[in-house]
CSV table of N, CA and C in Angstrom, one decimal:
chain,number,residue,atom,x,y,z
A,1,MET,N,3.7,-20.7,7.3
A,1,MET,CA,3.7,-21.5,6.2
A,1,MET,C,3.4,-20.6,5.0
A,2,TYR,N,4.2,-20.8,4.0
A,2,TYR,CA,4.1,-19.9,2.7
A,2,TYR,C,3.8,-20.9,1.5
A,3,ALA,N,3.0,-20.4,0.6
A,3,ALA,CA,2.7,-21.1,-0.6
A,3,ALA,C,3.6,-20.5,-1.7
A,4,VAL,N,4.5,-21.3,-2.4
A,4,VAL,CA,5.2,-20.7,-3.3
A,4,VAL,C,5.0,-21.4,-4.7
A,5,MET,N,4.9,-20.6,-5.8
A,5,MET,CA,4.6,-21.1,-7.2
A,5,MET,C,6.0,-21.2,-7.9
A,6,VAL,N,6.2,-22.3,-8.5
A,6,VAL,CA,7.4,-22.5,-9.2
A,6,VAL,C,6.9,-23.4,-10.6
A,7,GLN,N,7.1,-22.8,-11.7
A,7,GLN,CA,6.8,-23.3,-12.9
A,7,GLN,C,5.3,-24.0,-13.0
A,8,GLY,N,4.5,-23.3,-12.4
A,8,GLY,CA,3.0,-23.8,-12.3
A,8,GLY,C,2.8,-24.7,-11.2
A,9,LYS,N,3.7,-25.2,-10.4
A,9,LYS,CA,3.4,-26.0,-9.3
A,9,LYS,C,3.5,-25.3,-8.0
A,10,ARG,N,2.8,-25.6,-7.0
A,10,ARG,CA,2.6,-25.1,-5.7
A,10,ARG,C,3.4,-25.8,-4.7
A,11,TYR,N,4.2,-25.2,-4.0
A,11,TYR,CA,5.1,-25.7,-3.0
A,11,TYR,C,4.6,-25.0,-1.6
A,12,PHE,N,4.7,-25.8,-0.5
A,12,PHE,CA,4.3,-25.1,0.8
A,12,PHE,C,5.7,-25.1,1.5
A,13,VAL,N,6.2,-24.0,2.0
A,13,VAL,CA,7.2,-23.9,2.7
A,13,VAL,C,7.1,-23.2,4.2
A,14,GLU,N,7.9,-23.8,5.0
A,14,GLU,CA,7.7,-23.3,6.5
A,14,GLU,C,9.3,-22.7,6.9
A,15,VAL,N,9.1,-21.5,7.3
A,15,VAL,CA,10.4,-20.8,7.5
A,15,VAL,C,10.3,-20.7,9.2
A,16,SER,N,11.5,-20.9,9.7
A,16,SER,CA,11.6,-20.7,11.2
A,16,SER,C,12.1,-19.2,11.5
A,17,ASP,N,11.4,-18.7,12.4
A,17,ASP,CA,11.8,-17.1,12.6
A,17,ASP,C,13.2,-17.1,13.4
A,18,SER,N,13.5,-18.2,14.1
A,18,SER,CA,14.7,-18.1,15.1
A,18,SER,C,16.1,-18.1,14.3
A,19,ASP,N,16.0,-18.9,13.2
A,19,ASP,CA,17.4,-19.0,12.4
A,19,ASP,C,17.2,-18.7,10.8
A,20,ALA,N,16.0,-18.4,10.4
A,20,ALA,CA,15.5,-18.3,9.0
A,20,ALA,C,16.0,-19.1,8.2
A,21,SER,N,15.9,-20.5,8.6
A,21,SER,CA,16.3,-21.7,7.9
A,21,SER,C,14.7,-22.4,7.4
A,22,ILE,N,14.9,-23.0,6.3
A,22,ILE,CA,13.8,-23.8,6.0
A,22,ILE,C,13.6,-25.0,6.8
A,23,GLN,N,12.4,-25.3,7.5
A,23,GLN,CA,12.1,-26.2,8.3
A,23,GLN,C,11.4,-27.5,7.5
A,24,ARG,N,10.7,-27.0,6.5
A,24,ARG,CA,9.8,-28.1,5.9
A,24,ARG,C,9.5,-27.7,4.5
A,25,VAL,N,9.6,-28.5,3.5
A,25,VAL,CA,9.3,-28.3,2.2
A,25,VAL,C,8.3,-29.4,1.7
A,26,GLU,N,7.0,-29.2,1.3
A,26,GLU,CA,6.3,-30.2,0.8
A,26,GLU,C,5.9,-29.7,-0.7
A,27,ASN,N,5.8,-30.8,-1.6
A,27,ASN,CA,5.4,-30.6,-2.9
A,27,ASN,C,3.9,-30.9,-3.0
A,28,ALA,N,3.1,-29.8,-3.4
A,28,ALA,CA,1.7,-30.1,-3.4
A,28,ALA,C,1.4,-30.3,-5.0
A,29,ALA,N,1.7,-31.4,-5.4
A,29,ALA,CA,1.6,-31.5,-6.7
A,29,ALA,C,0.1,-31.7,-7.3
A,30,ASP,N,-0.6,-32.0,-6.6
A,30,ASP,CA,-2.1,-32.0,-6.7
A,30,ASP,C,-2.7,-30.6,-7.0
A,31,THR,N,-1.9,-29.6,-6.7
A,31,THR,CA,-2.6,-28.2,-6.9
A,31,THR,C,-1.9,-27.5,-8.1
A,32,GLU,N,-1.5,-28.3,-9.2
A,32,GLU,CA,-0.9,-27.6,-10.2
A,32,GLU,C,-1.9,-26.6,-10.8
A,33,VAL,N,-1.4,-25.5,-11.3
A,33,VAL,CA,-2.1,-24.3,-11.8
A,33,VAL,C,-1.6,-24.2,-13.2
A,34,ASP,N,-2.7,-24.1,-14.1
A,34,ASP,CA,-2.6,-23.8,-15.5
A,34,ASP,C,-2.3,-22.4,-15.8
A,35,GLU,N,-2.7,-21.4,-15.2
A,35,GLU,CA,-2.5,-20.1,-15.4
A,35,GLU,C,-1.9,-19.2,-14.4
A,36,LEU,N,-0.8,-18.7,-14.7
A,36,LEU,CA,-0.1,-17.8,-13.6
A,36,LEU,C,-0.7,-16.4,-13.6
A,37,PRO,N,-0.8,-15.6,-12.6
A,37,PRO,CA,-1.3,-14.2,-12.8
A,37,PRO,C,-0.4,-13.5,-13.6
A,38,ASP,N,-0.8,-12.5,-14.2
A,38,ASP,CA,0.0,-11.5,-14.9
A,38,ASP,C,0.8,-10.6,-14.1
A,39,PHE,N,1.9,-10.8,-13.6
A,39,PHE,CA,2.8,-10.2,-12.6
A,39,PHE,C,3.1,-8.9,-13.2
A,40,ASP,N,3.3,-8.8,-14.5
A,40,ASP,CA,3.5,-7.4,-15.1
A,40,ASP,C,2.3,-6.3,-14.9
A,41,GLU,N,1.2,-6.8,-15.1
A,41,GLU,CA,-0.1,-6.2,-14.8
A,41,GLU,C,-0.2,-5.8,-13.5
A,42,ILE,N,0.1,-6.6,-12.5
A,42,ILE,CA,-0.1,-6.4,-11.2
A,42,ILE,C,1.0,-5.4,-10.8
A,43,GLU,N,2.3,-5.3,-11.2
A,43,GLU,CA,3.3,-4.4,-11.0
A,43,GLU,C,2.8,-2.9,-11.5
A,44,ARG,N,2.2,-2.9,-12.8
A,44,ARG,CA,1.7,-1.6,-13.3
A,44,ARG,C,0.8,-1.0,-12.6
A,45,ALA,N,-0.3,-1.8,-12.1
A,45,ALA,CA,-1.3,-1.3,-11.2
A,45,ALA,C,-0.8,-0.7,-9.8
A,46,GLU,N,0.2,-1.5,-9.1
A,46,GLU,CA,0.8,-1.0,-8.0
A,46,GLU,C,1.5,0.3,-8.1
A,47,GLN,N,2.3,0.4,-9.3
A,47,GLN,CA,2.9,1.7,-9.6
A,47,GLN,C,2.1,3.0,-9.8
A,48,GLN,N,0.8,2.6,-10.1
A,48,GLN,CA,-0.1,3.8,-10.5
A,48,GLN,C,-0.7,4.2,-9.1
A,49,LEU,N,-0.7,3.4,-8.0
A,49,LEU,CA,-1.1,3.7,-6.7
A,49,LEU,C,-0.1,4.5,-5.9
A,50,HIS,N,-0.5,5.7,-5.4
A,50,HIS,CA,0.5,6.5,-4.6
A,50,HIS,C,-0.1,6.6,-3.3
A,51,THR,N,0.7,6.7,-2.1
A,51,THR,CA,0.0,6.9,-0.9
A,51,THR,C,0.6,8.2,-0.4
A,52,VAL,N,-0.5,8.8,0.1
A,52,VAL,CA,0.0,10.3,0.8
A,52,VAL,C,0.2,9.9,2.2
A,53,SER,N,1.4,10.3,2.9
A,53,SER,CA,1.7,9.9,4.3
A,53,SER,C,2.0,10.9,5.3
A,54,ALA,N,1.9,10.8,6.6
A,54,ALA,CA,2.2,11.8,7.5
A,54,ALA,C,3.7,11.9,7.5
A,55,VAL,N,4.0,13.2,7.6
A,55,VAL,CA,5.5,13.6,7.6
A,55,VAL,C,6.1,13.5,8.9
A,56,MET,N,5.2,13.7,9.8
A,56,MET,CA,5.4,13.8,11.4
A,56,MET,C,4.1,13.5,12.2
A,57,PRO,N,4.4,13.1,13.4
A,57,PRO,CA,3.1,12.8,14.3
A,57,PRO,C,2.3,14.2,14.5
A,58,GLY,N,1.1,14.0,14.5
A,58,GLY,CA,0.1,15.2,14.7
A,58,GLY,C,-1.2,14.8,14.7
A,59,THR,N,-2.2,15.6,14.6
A,59,THR,CA,-3.6,15.5,14.6
A,59,THR,C,-4.1,16.1,13.3
A,60,ILE,N,-5.0,15.4,12.5
A,60,ILE,CA,-5.6,15.9,11.4
A,60,ILE,C,-6.6,17.0,11.7
A,61,CYS,N,-6.3,18.1,11.3
A,61,CYS,CA,-7.4,19.2,11.7
A,61,CYS,C,-8.3,19.7,10.4
A,62,LYS,N,-7.9,19.4,9.2
A,62,LYS,CA,-8.8,19.6,8.0
A,62,LYS,C,-8.5,18.5,6.9
A,63,VAL,N,-9.6,18.1,6.4
A,63,VAL,CA,-9.5,17.1,5.1
A,63,VAL,C,-10.1,17.9,4.0
A,64,LEU,N,-9.3,18.2,3.1
A,64,LEU,CA,-9.7,19.0,1.9
A,64,LEU,C,-10.0,18.2,0.7
A,65,THR,N,-10.2,17.0,0.6
A,65,THR,CA,-10.6,16.2,-0.4
A,65,THR,C,-11.5,15.0,0.0
A,66,HIS,N,-11.8,14.3,-1.1
A,66,HIS,CA,-12.8,13.2,-0.8
A,66,HIS,C,-12.5,12.1,-1.8
A,67,GLU,N,-13.2,10.8,-1.5
A,67,GLU,CA,-12.9,9.7,-2.3
A,67,GLU,C,-13.4,10.0,-3.7
A,68,GLY,N,-12.9,9.9,-4.8
A,68,GLY,CA,-13.3,10.1,-6.0
A,68,GLY,C,-13.0,11.5,-6.6
A,69,ALA,N,-12.4,12.2,-5.8
A,69,ALA,CA,-11.8,13.7,-6.1
A,69,ALA,C,-10.7,13.5,-7.1
A,70,GLN,N,-10.8,14.3,-8.2
A,70,GLN,CA,-9.5,14.5,-9.1
A,70,GLN,C,-8.6,15.6,-8.5
A,71,VAL,N,-7.4,15.1,-8.3
A,71,VAL,CA,-6.4,16.2,-7.7
A,71,VAL,C,-5.2,16.4,-8.7
A,72,LYS,N,-4.8,17.5,-8.5
A,72,LYS,CA,-3.5,17.9,-9.3
A,72,LYS,C,-2.1,17.7,-8.4
A,73,LYS,N,-1.1,17.5,-9.0
A,73,LYS,CA,0.2,17.5,-8.1
A,73,LYS,C,0.2,18.7,-7.2
A,74,ASP,N,0.7,18.4,-6.0
A,74,ASP,CA,0.9,19.5,-5.1
A,74,ASP,C,-0.6,20.1,-4.5
A,75,ASP,N,-1.6,19.7,-4.8
A,75,ASP,CA,-2.8,20.0,-4.3
A,75,ASP,C,-2.8,19.9,-2.7
A,76,VAL,N,-3.2,20.5,-1.7
A,76,VAL,CA,-3.3,20.3,-0.4
A,76,VAL,C,-4.4,19.5,-0.2
A,77,LEU,N,-4.1,18.3,0.4
A,77,LEU,CA,-5.2,17.3,0.6
A,77,LEU,C,-5.7,17.3,2.2
A,78,PHE,N,-4.7,17.6,3.2
A,78,PHE,CA,-4.9,17.5,4.6
A,78,PHE,C,-4.1,18.5,5.2
A,79,VAL,N,-4.4,19.0,6.4
A,79,VAL,CA,-3.8,19.9,7.1
A,79,VAL,C,-3.8,19.0,8.7
A,80,SER,N,-2.6,19.0,9.0
A,80,SER,CA,-2.4,18.4,10.4
A,80,SER,C,-1.7,19.5,11.3
A,81,GLU,N,-2.0,19.2,12.5
A,81,GLU,CA,-1.4,20.3,13.6
A,81,GLU,C,-0.4,19.3,14.5
A,82,ALA,N,0.7,20.0,14.7
A,82,ALA,CA,1.7,19.4,15.6
A,82,ALA,C,2.5,20.5,16.1
A,83,MET,N,2.6,20.2,17.5
A,83,MET,CA,3.5,21.3,18.3
A,83,MET,C,3.0,22.6,18.0
A,84,LYS,N,1.6,22.9,17.9
A,84,LYS,CA,1.1,24.3,17.7
A,84,LYS,C,1.4,24.9,16.3
A,85,MET,N,1.8,24.0,15.3
A,85,MET,CA,2.0,24.4,13.9
A,85,MET,C,1.0,23.6,13.1
A,86,GLU,N,0.6,24.3,11.9
A,86,GLU,CA,-0.1,23.6,11.0
A,86,GLU,C,0.9,23.1,9.8
A,87,LEU,N,0.5,22.0,9.2
A,87,LEU,CA,1.3,21.5,8.2
A,87,LEU,C,0.6,21.2,7.1
A,88,GLU,N,0.7,21.5,5.8
A,88,GLU,CA,-0.1,21.1,4.6
A,88,GLU,C,0.5,19.8,4.2
A,89,LEU,N,-0.2,18.9,3.9
A,89,LEU,CA,0.1,17.6,3.3
A,89,LEU,C,-0.6,17.5,1.8
A,90,ARG,N,0.5,17.4,0.8
A,90,ARG,CA,0.0,17.6,-0.5
A,90,ARG,C,0.2,16.3,-1.3
A,91,ALA,N,-0.5,16.3,-2.4
A,91,ALA,CA,-0.4,15.2,-3.4
A,91,ALA,C,0.8,15.2,-4.2
A,92,ASP,N,1.4,14.0,-4.2
A,92,ASP,CA,2.6,13.8,-4.9
A,92,ASP,C,2.6,13.6,-6.4
A,93,THR,N,1.3,13.5,-6.7
A,93,THR,CA,0.9,13.1,-8.2
A,93,THR,C,-0.4,13.4,-8.6
A,94,ALA,N,-0.5,13.8,-9.8
A,94,ALA,CA,-2.1,14.0,-10.3
A,94,ALA,C,-2.7,12.8,-10.4
A,95,GLY,N,-4.0,12.7,-10.1
A,95,GLY,CA,-4.8,11.4,-10.2
A,95,GLY,C,-6.1,11.6,-9.4
A,96,VAL,N,-6.8,10.5,-9.1
A,96,VAL,CA,-8.0,10.4,-8.4
A,96,VAL,C,-7.8,9.7,-7.0
A,97,VAL,N,-8.3,10.4,-6.0
A,97,VAL,CA,-8.3,9.9,-4.7
A,97,VAL,C,-9.1,8.6,-4.6
A,98,THR,N,-8.6,7.6,-4.4
A,98,THR,CA,-9.4,6.2,-4.3
A,98,THR,C,-9.7,5.9,-3.0
A,99,LYS,N,-8.9,6.3,-1.9
A,99,LYS,CA,-9.3,6.0,-0.6
A,99,LYS,C,-8.6,7.0,0.6
A,100,LEU,N,-9.5,7.3,1.3
A,100,LEU,CA,-9.2,8.2,2.6
A,100,LEU,C,-9.1,7.2,3.7
A,101,LEU,N,-8.0,7.6,4.4
A,101,LEU,CA,-7.6,6.6,5.5
A,101,LEU,C,-7.8,7.2,6.9
A,102,VAL,N,-7.9,8.5,7.0
A,102,VAL,CA,-8.1,9.3,8.0
A,102,VAL,C,-9.3,10.3,7.9
A,103,ALA,N,-9.5,10.8,9.3
A,103,ALA,CA,-10.6,11.7,9.3
A,103,ALA,C,-10.2,12.8,10.3
A,104,VAL,N,-11.0,14.0,10.1
A,104,VAL,CA,-10.7,15.1,11.2
A,104,VAL,C,-10.6,14.6,12.5
A,105,GLY,N,-9.7,15.0,13.3
A,105,GLY,CA,-9.5,14.5,14.8
A,105,GLY,C,-8.7,13.5,14.9
A,106,ASP,N,-8.3,12.7,13.9
A,106,ASP,CA,-7.4,11.4,13.9
A,106,ASP,C,-6.0,11.8,14.4
A,107,HIS,N,-5.4,11.2,15.2
A,107,HIS,CA,-3.9,11.3,15.7
A,107,HIS,C,-3.3,10.5,14.6
A,108,VAL,N,-2.1,11.0,14.0
A,108,VAL,CA,-1.4,10.1,13.0
A,108,VAL,C,0.1,10.1,13.5
A,109,GLU,N,0.7,9.0,13.1
A,109,GLU,CA,2.2,8.9,13.4
A,109,GLU,C,3.1,9.1,12.1
A,110,LYS,N,4.1,9.5,12.2
A,110,LYS,CA,5.1,9.7,11.2
A,110,LYS,C,5.0,8.5,10.0
A,111,GLY,N,4.8,8.8,8.9
A,111,GLY,CA,5.0,7.7,8.0
A,111,GLY,C,3.6,6.8,7.8
A,112,GLN,N,2.5,7.2,8.7
A,112,GLN,CA,1.2,6.7,8.5
A,112,GLN,C,0.5,7.0,7.2
A,113,PRO,N,-0.1,6.2,6.5
A,113,PRO,CA,-0.7,6.5,5.2
A,113,PRO,C,-2.1,7.4,5.5
A,114,LEU,N,-2.4,8.4,4.8
A,114,LEU,CA,-3.6,9.2,5.0
A,114,LEU,C,-4.6,8.9,3.7
A,115,ALA,N,-4.0,8.7,2.6
A,115,ALA,CA,-4.9,8.5,1.5
A,115,ALA,C,-4.1,7.8,0.4
A,116,GLN,N,-4.9,7.2,-0.4
A,116,GLN,CA,-4.3,6.6,-1.7
A,116,GLN,C,-4.8,7.3,-3.0
A,117,ILE,N,-3.9,7.5,-4.0
A,117,ILE,CA,-4.1,8.3,-5.3
A,117,ILE,C,-3.8,7.5,-6.4
A,118,GLU,N,-4.6,7.1,-7.3
A,118,GLU,CA,-4.5,6.4,-8.5
A,118,GLU,C,-4.0,7.5,-9.5
A,119,ALA,N,-2.8,7.4,-9.9
A,119,ALA,CA,-2.0,8.2,-10.9
A,119,ALA,C,-2.7,8.2,-12.2
A,120,GLN,N,-2.6,9.4,-12.9
A,120,GLN,CA,-3.2,9.4,-14.2
A,120,GLN,C,-2.3,10.2,-15.1
């Protein structure tokens, strides 16, 4: 079940997984909303958040940053080990580390998020 907002009115929609067709639509007129969220502001905030991800499976052997740390583009944030090689994982933007998602000894898969950076 999904809630969809259209011109300030909320509609509940159920979609079938088997054929991706709409099974039921209800108008929830009693849930009219006066103010919609500022989607431009949400999009701007999402664009400022960058994720550092693992480029290949491995084990995190060093964490060289912490939450709240100011980092520059290309700073080494993590070192992972895979197939007896060490790989440096770098910041793709300057900013502040807002969240660390792994620790030393964690096994990571390709594409797994390691940290979030708020761009500045």
